[in-house]
Each structure stands twice: as C-alpha cells, then as structure tokens.
Coordinates of C-alpha atoms in Angstrom, one line a residue:
Chain A
M1 CA 11.6 -57.6 26.2
E2 CA 14.2 -55.4 24.2
S3 CA 10.6 -55.0 21.4
T4 CA 8.0 -53.9 24.4
N5 CA 11.0 -51.7 25.4
N6 CA 11.4 -50.1 21.6
V7 CA 7.3 -49.7 21.4
K8 CA 7.5 -47.8 25.1
S9 CA 10.2 -45.3 23.8
A10 CA 8.6 -44.8 20.3
E11 CA 5.1 -44.3 22.1
Q12 CA 6.8 -41.4 24.4
I13 CA 8.9 -39.6 21.7
K14 CA 5.1 -39.4 19.6
V15 CA 3.3 -38.3 23.2
K16 CA 5.7 -35.2 23.9
R17 CA 5.8 -34.6 20.1
K18 CA 2.1 -34.2 20.3
A19 CA 2.7 -31.7 23.2
S20 CA 5.2 -29.7 21.7
D21 CA 2.7 -29.0 18.9
Y22 CA 0.3 -27.8 21.3
V23 CA 2.8 -25.5 23.2
F24 CA 3.5 -24.1 19.9
T25 CA -0.2 -23.5 18.3
I26 CA -1.4 -22.0 21.5
V27 CA 2.0 -19.8 20.9
F28 CA 1.4 -18.8 17.8
S29 CA -2.6 -17.6 18.6
I30 CA -1.6 -15.9 20.9
I31 CA 1.0 -14.0 18.2
C32 CA -1.3 -13.7 15.7
L33 CA -4.0 -12.1 18.3
F34 CA -1.9 -9.7 18.6
W35 CA -1.3 -9.4 14.7
I36 CA -4.4 -9.0 14.0
Y37 CA -5.5 -6.3 17.3
P38 CA -4.6 -3.6 14.1
L39 CA -7.3 -4.1 12.5
F40 CA -9.4 -5.0 14.9
M41 CA -9.1 -1.5 17.4
V42 CA -9.8 0.0 13.3
L43 CA -13.2 -1.9 13.8
Y44 CA -14.2 -1.0 17.0
N45 CA -13.3 2.6 17.2
S46 CA -15.0 2.8 14.1
F47 CA -18.9 2.9 16.0
K48 CA -17.2 5.5 18.2
K49 CA -18.0 9.3 18.5
K50 CA -14.7 10.9 17.6
A51 CA -13.3 12.8 20.9
A52 CA -12.8 9.3 21.9
I53 CA -11.2 7.4 19.2
I54 CA -8.2 9.6 19.9
P55 CA -5.8 9.1 22.3
Y56 CA -8.5 6.6 23.2
P57 CA -7.9 3.9 21.1
F58 CA -7.4 1.1 23.6
D59 CA -10.7 1.6 24.8
L60 CA -14.0 -0.6 23.8
P61 CA -16.9 1.3 23.0
N62 CA -19.3 2.1 26.3
E63 CA -23.0 3.3 26.1
E64 CA -21.0 6.5 26.1
T65 CA -18.9 6.6 23.2
F66 CA -21.3 4.2 21.1
V67 CA -22.5 6.5 17.8
G68 CA -24.4 3.6 15.7
G69 CA -23.6 3.8 12.6
D70 CA -23.3 7.7 12.0
N71 CA -19.2 7.4 11.5
F72 CA -20.1 5.3 8.4
V73 CA -23.0 8.0 6.7
Q74 CA -20.8 10.7 7.8
A75 CA -18.0 8.8 5.8
V76 CA -19.6 8.2 2.5
S77 CA -22.5 11.9 2.6
N78 CA -20.5 14.7 0.4
S79 CA -22.0 17.0 2.7
A80 CA -19.8 19.9 4.3
T81 CA -18.5 17.9 7.1
G82 CA -18.5 14.9 5.3
L83 CA -15.1 12.6 3.6
G84 CA -16.9 12.4 0.3
F85 CA -15.4 9.0 0.9
F86 CA -17.8 7.5 -1.4
N87 CA -16.9 9.5 -4.9
A88 CA -13.2 8.6 -3.6
L89 CA -14.6 4.1 -3.3
L90 CA -15.3 4.8 -6.8
T91 CA -12.7 6.5 -8.1
S92 CA -10.2 3.7 -6.9
L93 CA -12.6 1.3 -8.0
I94 CA -12.4 2.8 -11.3
V95 CA -9.0 3.3 -11.6
T96 CA -7.9 -0.1 -10.4
V97 CA -10.3 -2.3 -12.9
L98 CA -9.3 -0.2 -16.3
S99 CA -5.4 0.1 -15.4
V100 CA -5.6 -3.6 -14.8
A101 CA -7.3 -4.5 -17.7
L102 CA -5.1 -2.3 -19.8
I103 CA -2.5 -3.9 -18.6
L104 CA -3.2 -7.3 -18.3
V105 CA -3.9 -7.4 -22.4
C106 CA -1.5 -5.0 -23.9
T107 CA 1.4 -6.1 -21.9
S108 CA 0.5 -10.0 -22.1
M109 CA 0.3 -9.0 -25.9
C110 CA 3.8 -7.7 -26.1
A111 CA 5.5 -10.1 -23.7
Y112 CA 4.4 -12.6 -26.6
Y113 CA 5.3 -10.6 -29.5
V114 CA 8.8 -9.9 -27.6
T115 CA 9.3 -13.5 -27.2
R116 CA 8.2 -15.0 -30.1
V117 CA 10.1 -12.4 -32.8
K118 CA 13.6 -11.7 -31.9
T119 CA 15.3 -8.9 -33.4
W120 CA 17.3 -5.5 -31.8
Y121 CA 14.6 -3.3 -31.1
T122 CA 12.6 -6.3 -28.8
A123 CA 15.1 -7.3 -27.1
I124 CA 15.6 -3.1 -26.5
F125 CA 11.8 -2.5 -25.4
Y126 CA 12.7 -5.7 -23.0
Y127 CA 15.8 -4.7 -21.3
L128 CA 14.3 -1.4 -20.8
C129 CA 11.6 -2.5 -19.2
L130 CA 13.9 -4.6 -17.2
F131 CA 15.5 -0.8 -16.7
S132 CA 12.4 0.6 -15.1
M133 CA 11.7 -1.4 -12.6
I134 CA 14.4 0.1 -10.9
V135 CA 13.9 3.4 -10.9
P136 CA 11.8 4.8 -7.7
F137 CA 9.3 7.2 -8.7
Q138 CA 11.1 10.0 -7.5
M139 CA 13.1 10.3 -10.2
I140 CA 10.4 10.4 -12.5
M141 CA 7.1 12.4 -10.8
Y142 CA 7.4 15.8 -11.3
P143 CA 8.2 15.1 -15.4
L144 CA 5.4 12.8 -14.9
S145 CA 3.2 15.1 -13.7
I146 CA 4.1 17.5 -16.2
I147 CA 3.3 15.5 -18.9
T148 CA 0.8 13.9 -18.0
D149 CA -1.0 17.2 -17.8
R150 CA -0.4 17.9 -21.3
L151 CA -1.6 15.1 -22.7
K152 CA -4.6 15.0 -20.5
L153 CA -4.0 12.1 -18.9
N154 CA -5.6 13.0 -15.0
N155 CA -8.1 11.6 -15.0
P156 CA -9.5 8.5 -13.8
V157 CA -10.3 6.5 -16.7
N158 CA -7.2 8.1 -18.5
I159 CA -3.9 8.1 -15.8
S160 CA -4.5 3.6 -16.8
I161 CA -2.4 4.8 -19.5
V162 CA 0.6 5.9 -17.0
Y163 CA -0.1 2.9 -14.7
L164 CA -0.1 0.5 -18.6
G165 CA 3.8 2.6 -19.0
F166 CA 5.1 2.7 -15.3
G167 CA 3.8 -0.9 -14.0
A168 CA 5.3 -2.5 -18.0
G169 CA 8.3 -3.6 -16.4
T170 CA 6.7 -6.3 -14.0
A171 CA 4.3 -7.7 -15.9
L172 CA 6.4 -7.6 -19.1
F173 CA 9.1 -9.9 -17.0
M174 CA 6.4 -11.9 -16.0
F175 CA 4.7 -12.8 -18.9
T176 CA 7.5 -13.5 -21.0
N177 CA 9.2 -16.2 -18.3
F178 CA 6.1 -18.1 -18.7
L179 CA 6.1 -17.3 -22.5
K180 CA 9.7 -18.0 -23.2
A181 CA 9.1 -22.4 -21.4
L182 CA 6.3 -22.5 -23.8
P183 CA 6.6 -24.9 -26.4
A184 CA 5.8 -23.0 -29.9
D185 CA 4.4 -26.5 -31.5
I186 CA 1.1 -25.4 -30.5
E187 CA 0.7 -22.3 -31.8
E188 CA 2.1 -23.9 -35.3
A189 CA -0.5 -26.8 -35.1
A190 CA -3.1 -24.1 -34.5
M191 CA -1.3 -21.5 -38.0
I192 CA -1.7 -25.0 -39.9
D193 CA -5.7 -25.4 -38.8
G194 CA -5.7 -21.2 -40.2
C195 CA -6.0 -19.4 -37.1
G196 CA -4.0 -16.0 -38.1
P197 CA -1.5 -14.2 -35.0
V198 CA -4.7 -12.6 -33.0
K199 CA -6.2 -15.6 -33.3
T200 CA -3.4 -18.2 -31.9
F201 CA -2.9 -15.6 -29.6
F202 CA -6.6 -15.0 -27.6
Y203 CA -7.8 -18.6 -28.4
V204 CA -5.3 -20.6 -27.9
V205 CA -2.2 -18.9 -26.3
M206 CA -4.3 -16.9 -23.6
P207 CA -5.9 -19.7 -22.2
I208 CA -2.6 -21.2 -21.0
M209 CA -1.6 -17.8 -20.0
K210 CA -4.0 -17.7 -17.7
P211 CA -2.7 -18.7 -13.8
T212 CA 0.3 -16.1 -14.6
I213 CA -2.8 -13.5 -15.8
I214 CA -4.5 -14.2 -12.6
S215 CA -1.2 -13.1 -10.6
V216 CA 0.1 -10.6 -12.3
G217 CA -3.8 -8.7 -11.9
I218 CA -3.2 -9.9 -8.4
L219 CA 0.1 -7.9 -7.5
E220 CA -1.2 -4.5 -10.7
T221 CA -4.2 -4.4 -8.3
M222 CA -2.4 -5.0 -4.9
W223 CA -0.4 -1.5 -6.0
I224 CA -2.6 0.0 -7.8
W225 CA -5.5 0.1 -5.6
N226 CA -3.0 1.2 -3.1
D227 CA -1.2 3.4 -4.5
F228 CA -1.1 7.1 -2.9
L229 CA 1.7 9.2 -4.8
L230 CA 1.2 8.9 -8.4
P231 CA -2.2 9.4 -8.0
S232 CA -2.2 12.3 -6.5
L233 CA 0.6 13.8 -8.3
V234 CA -1.6 13.0 -11.8
L235 CA -5.1 13.3 -11.1
A236 CA -6.0 16.7 -11.3
K237 CA -7.6 18.4 -8.0
E238 CA -11.4 17.5 -8.3
Y239 CA -9.9 13.2 -8.3
K240 CA -9.6 11.6 -5.2
T241 CA -8.8 7.7 -4.4
V242 CA -8.9 6.0 -1.1
P243 CA -6.0 6.7 -0.3
I244 CA -5.2 9.7 -1.1
I245 CA -8.5 10.9 1.1
I246 CA -7.4 8.6 3.7
Q247 CA -4.1 10.8 3.7
Y248 CA -5.9 14.0 3.4
F249 CA -7.6 13.5 6.0
N250 CA -5.0 12.1 8.5
A251 CA -2.8 15.2 7.9
G252 CA -5.4 17.2 9.9
R253 CA -6.9 19.0 7.0
G254 CA -10.8 18.8 7.0
Q255 CA -10.7 19.0 10.9
S256 CA -9.9 15.5 12.0
E257 CA -12.9 14.1 11.6
W258 CA -11.3 10.8 13.1
G259 CA -14.7 8.7 13.3
A260 CA -15.6 9.1 9.9
I261 CA -11.8 8.1 8.3
M262 CA -12.3 4.7 10.6
A263 CA -15.1 4.0 9.4
S264 CA -14.0 4.5 6.2
M265 CA -10.3 2.4 6.9
V266 CA -13.2 0.1 8.3
I267 CA -15.1 0.1 4.2
T268 CA -11.5 0.2 2.5
I269 CA -10.2 -2.7 4.2
T270 CA -13.4 -4.8 4.7
P271 CA -13.3 -6.4 1.2
I272 CA -10.1 -6.9 0.9
V273 CA -10.4 -8.6 3.5
I274 CA -12.8 -11.1 2.5
L275 CA -11.2 -10.9 -1.5
Y276 CA -8.2 -12.6 0.7
F277 CA -9.8 -16.1 2.1
C278 CA -11.5 -16.1 -1.3
M279 CA -8.2 -16.3 -3.0
Q280 CA -5.6 -16.8 -0.7
K281 CA -4.0 -19.7 -2.4
H282 CA -3.2 -17.0 -6.0
I283 CA -2.0 -14.4 -3.7
I284 CA 0.1 -15.9 -1.9
K285 CA 1.0 -17.7 -5.8
G286 CA 1.4 -14.3 -7.2
V287 CA 3.3 -12.3 -4.6
L288 CA 5.7 -15.1 -5.4
S289 CA 6.0 -15.0 -9.0
G290 CA 6.5 -11.5 -8.4
A291 CA 8.9 -12.1 -5.8
V292 CA 11.9 -13.6 -8.4
K293 CA 12.1 -10.6 -10.6
G294 CA 15.1 -8.7 -11.1
Chain B
M1 CA 5.1 -18.2 -35.8
G2 CA 7.5 -15.7 -35.0
K3 CA 8.3 -14.9 -39.3
T4 CA 4.7 -14.9 -39.4
L5 CA 4.2 -11.7 -36.9
R6 CA 7.7 -10.2 -38.3
K7 CA 6.6 -10.0 -41.9
N8 CA 3.1 -8.2 -41.4
P9 CA 3.6 -4.0 -39.8
L10 CA 0.7 -4.4 -38.4
Y11 CA 1.0 -7.4 -36.2
L12 CA 3.7 -4.5 -34.6
L13 CA 1.6 -2.5 -34.3
L14 CA -1.5 -4.5 -32.3
F15 CA 0.8 -6.2 -30.2
M16 CA 3.6 -4.0 -29.2
I17 CA 3.3 0.0 -29.6
P18 CA 0.1 0.3 -27.3
T19 CA 2.5 -0.7 -24.7
V20 CA 5.4 0.7 -26.2
A21 CA 3.7 4.0 -26.8
A22 CA 2.4 4.2 -23.3
F23 CA 5.6 3.4 -21.8
V24 CA 7.3 6.2 -23.2
V25 CA 4.1 8.5 -21.7
G26 CA 5.2 6.9 -18.8
F27 CA 8.1 6.5 -18.3
V28 CA 11.1 7.1 -21.3
Y29 CA 10.5 9.9 -21.4
P30 CA 9.9 11.5 -18.0
F31 CA 13.3 9.9 -17.1
G32 CA 14.8 11.6 -19.8
M33 CA 13.7 14.5 -18.7
G34 CA 14.4 13.9 -15.5
I35 CA 17.9 14.0 -15.7
Y36 CA 17.6 16.9 -18.4
L37 CA 15.9 18.5 -15.3
S38 CA 18.8 18.1 -13.0
F39 CA 21.0 19.9 -14.7
C40 CA 18.5 22.9 -15.0
K41 CA 16.6 25.7 -12.9
F42 CA 13.1 26.1 -13.6
K43 CA 10.0 26.9 -11.7
S44 CA 7.5 25.6 -14.1
P45 CA 8.2 23.6 -17.2
K46 CA 7.9 26.9 -19.1
H47 CA 10.8 28.9 -17.8
I48 CA 14.3 26.3 -18.1
D49 CA 17.3 27.1 -18.1
F50 CA 20.2 25.1 -18.0
I51 CA 22.6 25.6 -15.5
G52 CA 25.4 22.6 -15.8
F53 CA 26.4 20.2 -12.0
K54 CA 24.6 23.4 -10.3
N55 CA 22.0 21.6 -8.2
Y56 CA 24.5 18.8 -7.9
L57 CA 27.3 21.2 -6.5
K58 CA 24.8 22.5 -4.6
L59 CA 24.2 19.7 -2.4
F60 CA 27.9 20.1 -1.0
E61 CA 27.7 23.3 -0.3
G62 CA 26.7 23.3 2.9
G63 CA 23.1 25.3 4.1
T64 CA 19.9 23.8 5.3
N65 CA 18.9 22.5 2.3
S66 CA 21.3 19.9 2.2
E67 CA 22.2 19.2 5.3
R68 CA 18.8 18.3 5.7
F69 CA 19.3 15.8 2.6
L70 CA 22.3 14.3 3.9
Q71 CA 20.5 14.1 7.4
S72 CA 17.6 12.3 5.4
F73 CA 20.2 10.0 3.8
W74 CA 22.0 8.7 7.5
F75 CA 18.6 8.6 8.4
T76 CA 17.4 6.3 5.5
A77 CA 20.3 3.9 5.1
L78 CA 19.8 3.3 8.9
F79 CA 17.1 2.4 9.1
A80 CA 17.0 0.5 5.6
I81 CA 19.8 -1.8 7.5
V82 CA 18.3 -2.4 11.1
S83 CA 15.1 -3.0 9.6
T84 CA 16.2 -5.2 6.4
I85 CA 18.2 -7.0 9.6
A86 CA 15.4 -7.5 11.7
I87 CA 12.9 -8.4 9.5
N88 CA 14.5 -11.1 8.0
V89 CA 16.0 -12.8 10.7
L90 CA 12.3 -12.2 12.4
A91 CA 10.8 -13.8 9.0
F92 CA 13.0 -16.9 8.6
T93 CA 12.4 -18.1 11.9
V94 CA 8.6 -17.9 11.7
A95 CA 9.0 -19.5 8.4
V96 CA 10.7 -21.9 10.4
L97 CA 8.4 -22.5 13.2
L98 CA 5.5 -22.9 10.3
T99 CA 6.7 -25.4 7.9
K100 CA 7.0 -27.5 11.1
N101 CA 4.2 -29.8 11.6
F102 CA 1.6 -28.8 14.1
G103 CA -1.7 -27.3 14.6
G104 CA -2.3 -24.0 12.7
T105 CA 0.2 -23.6 10.5
N106 CA -1.6 -22.7 7.2
L107 CA -4.1 -20.1 9.5
F108 CA -0.5 -18.4 11.0
R109 CA 0.6 -18.0 7.5
T110 CA -2.1 -16.3 6.1
I111 CA -2.7 -14.2 9.4
F112 CA 0.9 -13.3 9.6
F113 CA 0.7 -12.1 5.4
M114 CA -2.2 -10.3 5.9
P115 CA -1.3 -6.6 6.8
N116 CA 0.3 -6.8 3.4
L117 CA -3.3 -6.0 2.0
L118 CA -3.5 -2.9 3.1
G119 CA -1.1 0.1 1.3
G120 CA 1.1 2.1 3.3
V121 CA -0.9 5.2 4.2
L122 CA -3.2 3.1 5.6
L123 CA 0.0 1.1 7.7
G124 CA 0.7 4.4 8.7
T125 CA -1.8 6.3 10.2
I126 CA -3.4 2.7 11.9
W127 CA 0.1 2.8 13.8
K128 CA 0.4 6.3 14.1
I129 CA -2.9 6.3 15.9
L130 CA -1.7 3.1 18.0
I131 CA 1.5 4.5 19.2
N132 CA -0.2 7.9 20.2
G133 CA -2.7 6.0 22.1
I134 CA 0.6 3.9 24.1
L135 CA 2.4 7.8 24.4
S136 CA 0.0 10.0 25.6
V137 CA -0.4 8.1 28.5
F138 CA 3.3 10.3 29.6
K139 CA 2.3 12.8 28.0
D140 CA 4.1 12.4 24.6
S141 CA 3.4 12.4 21.4
L142 CA 5.0 10.4 18.4
T143 CA 6.4 13.2 16.8
N144 CA 7.7 14.9 19.5
R145 CA 11.3 12.7 19.5
G146 CA 13.2 11.6 15.9
I147 CA 13.8 8.2 17.7
Y148 CA 9.9 7.4 18.3
G149 CA 9.0 7.5 14.4
F150 CA 12.6 5.7 13.7
I151 CA 11.0 2.9 16.1
G152 CA 7.6 4.2 15.2
L153 CA 8.6 3.4 11.5
L154 CA 10.2 0.0 12.2
I155 CA 7.0 -1.3 14.1
V156 CA 5.1 -0.3 11.3
L157 CA 7.5 -2.1 8.2
L158 CA 7.8 -4.9 11.0
W159 CA 3.8 -6.0 11.1
Q160 CA 4.1 -5.4 7.2
Q161 CA 7.2 -7.3 5.2
I162 CA 7.5 -10.1 7.5
G163 CA 4.7 -12.2 6.7
Y164 CA 5.6 -11.4 2.8
M165 CA 9.1 -12.2 3.1
M166 CA 7.6 -15.6 5.2
I167 CA 5.9 -16.7 2.5
I168 CA 9.3 -16.5 0.0
Y169 CA 11.2 -18.2 3.0
V170 CA 8.5 -21.0 3.0
A171 CA 8.7 -21.9 0.1
G172 CA 12.3 -21.8 -0.1
L173 CA 12.4 -24.3 2.8
Q174 CA 9.5 -26.6 0.9
G175 CA 12.9 -27.2 -1.4
V176 CA 14.3 -29.0 0.9
S177 CA 14.0 -32.5 1.1
D178 CA 13.5 -34.4 4.0
D179 CA 16.3 -36.7 3.5
L180 CA 19.0 -34.6 3.4
K181 CA 18.6 -33.0 6.1
E182 CA 17.6 -36.7 7.9
A183 CA 21.1 -37.6 6.5
A184 CA 23.1 -35.0 8.0
R185 CA 21.1 -35.8 11.3
I186 CA 22.2 -40.0 10.8
D187 CA 25.4 -38.7 10.4
G188 CA 25.4 -37.3 14.2
A189 CA 24.4 -33.3 13.7
N190 CA 22.4 -31.9 16.0
S191 CA 19.6 -30.2 15.1
K192 CA 21.5 -26.4 15.0
Q193 CA 24.2 -27.9 12.8
V194 CA 21.7 -29.2 10.5
L195 CA 19.5 -25.6 10.3
F196 CA 23.2 -24.1 10.1
K197 CA 25.4 -26.0 7.0
V198 CA 22.3 -28.0 5.6
T199 CA 18.9 -25.6 5.6
I200 CA 20.2 -22.5 5.5
P201 CA 22.8 -22.8 2.6
L202 CA 20.0 -24.1 0.7
V203 CA 18.1 -21.2 0.9
M204 CA 20.3 -18.9 0.9
P205 CA 18.9 -17.8 -3.3
S206 CA 15.4 -17.2 -1.0
I207 CA 17.5 -15.2 1.7
S208 CA 19.8 -13.3 -0.9
M209 CA 16.2 -12.1 -2.5
C210 CA 14.2 -11.0 1.2
T211 CA 17.4 -9.5 2.1
F212 CA 17.1 -7.2 -1.4
L213 CA 13.9 -7.0 -1.4
T214 CA 14.0 -5.4 2.1
L215 CA 17.0 -3.1 1.7
T216 CA 15.8 -1.1 -1.3
N217 CA 11.7 -1.5 0.3
G218 CA 13.5 0.7 3.0
F219 CA 15.3 2.8 1.0
K220 CA 12.6 3.7 -1.3
L221 CA 9.5 4.2 2.0
F222 CA 7.9 7.2 1.5
D223 CA 3.8 6.6 2.2
Q224 CA 4.7 5.4 5.3
N225 CA 6.8 8.2 6.3
I226 CA 4.5 10.9 5.1
A227 CA 1.7 9.2 7.0
M228 CA 3.1 8.1 10.0
T229 CA 5.3 11.2 11.5
A230 CA 5.3 13.8 8.1
G231 CA 9.2 14.2 8.8
L232 CA 8.2 15.3 12.5
P233 CA 10.3 16.7 14.4
N234 CA 11.9 19.2 12.6
H235 CA 12.7 16.7 9.2
E236 CA 14.6 14.3 11.8
T237 CA 12.4 11.7 10.0
E238 CA 12.4 12.7 7.4
M239 CA 13.6 10.2 4.6
L240 CA 15.3 10.1 1.2
A241 CA 11.9 9.7 -1.1
L242 CA 10.2 12.8 1.4
N243 CA 13.2 14.8 1.7
I244 CA 13.1 14.7 -2.9
Y245 CA 8.7 15.4 -2.6
N246 CA 9.3 18.4 0.4
T247 CA 12.3 19.6 -1.9
F248 CA 9.8 19.6 -5.7
Y249 CA 6.0 20.6 -3.8
G250 CA 7.4 21.9 -0.2
T251 CA 9.8 24.9 -1.3
R252 CA 9.9 27.8 -3.4
G253 CA 12.7 27.7 -6.8
Q254 CA 14.2 25.0 -5.3
M255 CA 13.2 22.5 -8.2
G256 CA 16.1 21.7 -9.8
F257 CA 17.4 20.6 -7.0
A258 CA 15.3 18.4 -5.7
Q259 CA 15.7 16.4 -9.4
A260 CA 19.1 16.3 -8.7
K261 CA 18.7 15.2 -5.4
A262 CA 16.5 12.6 -7.3
V263 CA 18.4 10.7 -9.4
I264 CA 20.9 10.7 -6.5
F265 CA 18.2 8.6 -5.2
F266 CA 18.0 6.9 -7.9
L267 CA 21.5 5.9 -8.4
I268 CA 21.7 4.4 -4.7
V269 CA 18.2 2.3 -5.3
G270 CA 20.1 1.2 -8.5
L271 CA 24.2 0.0 -7.1
I272 CA 22.3 -1.7 -4.2
A273 CA 20.0 -4.1 -7.4
I274 CA 23.5 -4.3 -9.2
L275 CA 25.3 -5.3 -6.5
Q276 CA 22.6 -7.9 -5.0
L277 CA 22.5 -9.0 -9.1
K278 CA 26.5 -9.4 -8.7
I279 CA 26.4 -11.5 -5.5
T280 CA 23.3 -13.9 -7.3
Q281 CA 26.0 -14.5 -10.1
S282 CA 28.4 -15.1 -8.3
K283 CA 26.3 -17.2 -5.7
E284 CA 25.3 -19.5 -8.6
A285 CA 28.9 -19.8 -10.2
D286 CA 29.4 -21.8 -7.5

C-alpha cells in the first residue's frame, strides 16, 4: 500500500513539473517574439515606400505601400538620391578583414614574446596594454585623429594599424592568458628538432592557440564592424563605413531616405545573423573569455 | 625558448616591434598628447599655447558650457546606475530561469543574445523609429522631452545587454554544483534560501564582473546616444561622451576645454575600474 502511494506521488510530481515546464516554454516563446520584433520591423519596413515608414513602423506593407526591391536598389546605387551603400559595405569589409588579420598575427606573436621573455620592457609593455583597456576613446580621439592624418593612416587599408594599436590591449591580454598556462616543453622539443623560434611559433604554438585565436577574432570583428566614432574621425571624408553611412542618413542629412536606410540595415544585419547561427558556440565562448578581462 | 628569443634582437624586431609601434601611434602618443593638450589653448595642431590649469578651472566658473558638462555628468551617472541595476536584475533572473530544465532554453538564450550583434548606431536608429512610432500616436516625439530620451536609451541598453550579461550569468550558474543546492535543501532550506544563501554567494564573481561591465558601458555610452536623441531636446539627454564630442567639434575655440573634460571623463572611468578591482580582490581574499 505504502509503496504504491510512493509511486503515485512520484508520478504526480513528474506530471506537475512537466506542466510548469510548458508554461515556461510558452512564456519565454512570447517574450522572445517581442525580443526579435525590432529586427522583423526593419525587415518588413524595407519593402514599404518611405512615406509609409515614419511614423507608421508598425504597419505591415500592403498593396498601397509595397514597393518591392526599390529601396534596396536605391540603397546600393551611387546616384543623387542613392546612399552609395555598396561602397560603404566594401569599405567596412576591407577595414574589418585587414584589421582583424593584422591584430591576430601581430598581437599573438607579441604575446608570445611577452610571456616567454620576462624582462622590464616586456613587463612595462604588458601593463601599458592593460592600462589602455580602461581608457575611454574620447580621451585620445582628438590627438589620434591628428596623428593619423599626418601619418596618412586615413584610408581603409592603413586604418588597420590604428586598430592594431588601439585594440592591442584586449587581444594581448587574452593571448598572454592562454600562453601563460601553456607549458614550454612542447616548444623546447620543437627547438631540439631544429626549429627556430619563428618556425616553432607558426607551426607548433599557433595551432595550439587556435581556440583563443577564434575567440579574439570574433570579439575584434564584432567591435570593428560596428565601430562608428573611430573610423568617422580617422578616415578621410571620401570613405564611409556602414555605421557612418547609417548615422549620416539617420541624422537627417540627405533628406532622410528611410526606405533606403531600412534596406541598408537589412543588408547589414542579415549576414551577421546568418553567421551568428552558424558560429554561435564560438561567439558565446569568445564573449565569455573576453568578459574575464579587467 | 625565452633565452633563444632574447639572444637575437632580430626576434624582438619581428615579434614585438610591429605591435609596439602601432600601440605607440594608436595609444601612447595620443594619450600623452591628450594630457598635454588639456593644459593648452589651441584651434588647430599648429598653434598650441600652454595655459596651465585654466581649462580645468573653467569647469567651475559657471557659464553654459560648464553647466552643460555638469548636467551631462548627472544625467550619465543616473543613467549608468539605473541601467546597471535594471540590466543585472533582469539578466540574472533570465539566466536563473534559462538554466532550468524546460524545452527551448538553448533557442531562447540564442535569441536573447542576438541584439549584441548590432552596433550602437543601428540599435539607436531602430529604437528611435519604434519609439517615435508609438509617441506619434499622441502627437509627441522622442526628442520633445528629456525623460523620453532617458527611457528610450534605457530600453535600447536593456535590449542590447540583457542577453550579453545573461550569457555570463549562465556560465556562472552552471558552475554551481547541484550537490550543494541539494545538500541545502536536505538541511531544510526553501528555494528562496537556496537562491540567496547558496547560489548568489557562489556566483558573486559573475555578479561583480557584470556590474562593472554595465556600469562602465553606461558611463561610456556614445553611439546609441548620438543615433537616438543626439542630446535633444536642448542638450538634456547629452551624455558625457557626447558632450565632450560636441565641445570638440560643435563649438568653436573650445578644444582645450574639451580635452580637459576628456581627461576628467577618463579619471571617472578609471576610478570605477580601480574600485571594481579592489572589491574583487577583497572578495577573493575572503
């Protein structure tokens, strides 16, 4: 009698838990629908004519307001009313890819030297880098824009040097953290086999560092792709990145072509979201290892 | 390995110098120059006159420019505190719920994190459109009143950062062993006591890290600010970073003053970082 009672109560508990599980799932589903609504809003508004977007962002496109792909054509074209968004996309791509590649190669090599050679100048450099992480950009923005102008770092290729300099802190910190925990035995074995430091670094150390390289790469990509103030101050007037162009039209210059702005935002967001769903685990890991700084 | 690297200066040149050179151009020089310029009067980099502490004294002299700086300081401080509390309470709650065992938690975490992929300018622009869409029903606009801007910026930051902080909290919560919670339950603790007496003390490192991150993010906020309200109406929603930017590029002949503001801004952010470090260290000593 007692034992059957026990079984019954255990079953009841199980059933009860399941019911509350469903409630949680439903409640969170609803919250998440609200959570992604702003992105959905951008998407359907990109198919509406511009007079129907502001101030009516909540209305779905209908027969009267639907304009097909017109906004997208206007966004990428370089005509008088176009945003020239295609050029901005290209600029952003060049800046991001070059800067991230440069940061990954240079700071990982630098971090290797800093962890393996322990002297006063590597220590000073390491602490200066840590210090740079807490300095807000406004503190250095004016002198930076002057010196980058003078040194001709004001184009999409050379700006990668500025990003290497200003972004060195986080990257160096993450790489040294990894390398400190890495025993030097493996490298010594490679040395005995006749590898010089350069070969050892690229063929032995770098492959081991791959997870950290991915994390740093993701963090730096997210930062540089979305960065607004640094490129708008450093780059010469003829170059515009995606955030610069969106802010330019958002601020009301160029007669607020809201249709084209919506289309540009869709073009910007879609690849990022696709990339996110493909590399989710890496991105979350990158965020977690980057957050431990400070 | 260290010995071989050190022996030949060529390795120093190859491994260290590229990053060091870029760091000097991108940080050391501008930082040093920034401190020097805060003691100068200048309109262009060619004519720089050293004037001592005058730029700093200007902050206490009154007048619209220094009043605006003070106003933006209080706006920023209030905003940073409110957003820190709101983001962390909500992110922690979401994290506790999403570490429970019900269907879809992984998908929900993915969606909550998603706004982080967008930059501040896009976030600000999207929410400006949404909030103006609602306010236009009442023939009102986001830039009509300061309080609208405050709430609008708060919504943007909540949408952006709850997902980010939740990820950190989830990682912290997963590190708390079920055995400990079970042991507390067997000893007669109810679920509230388990949360406050067992779980929260154990995820304290995550909490202090998230608090620090949200606090500094709140203080340094710029992109969302310029995209959403641009300081309107009448500089009421102008935060510190934007105030410095506007003093540099929006008013004539105030560049030295702007740089002095920037130094003070740096000191504020630095102070928060040092406080955070001290608190974390003392916690770890316990």
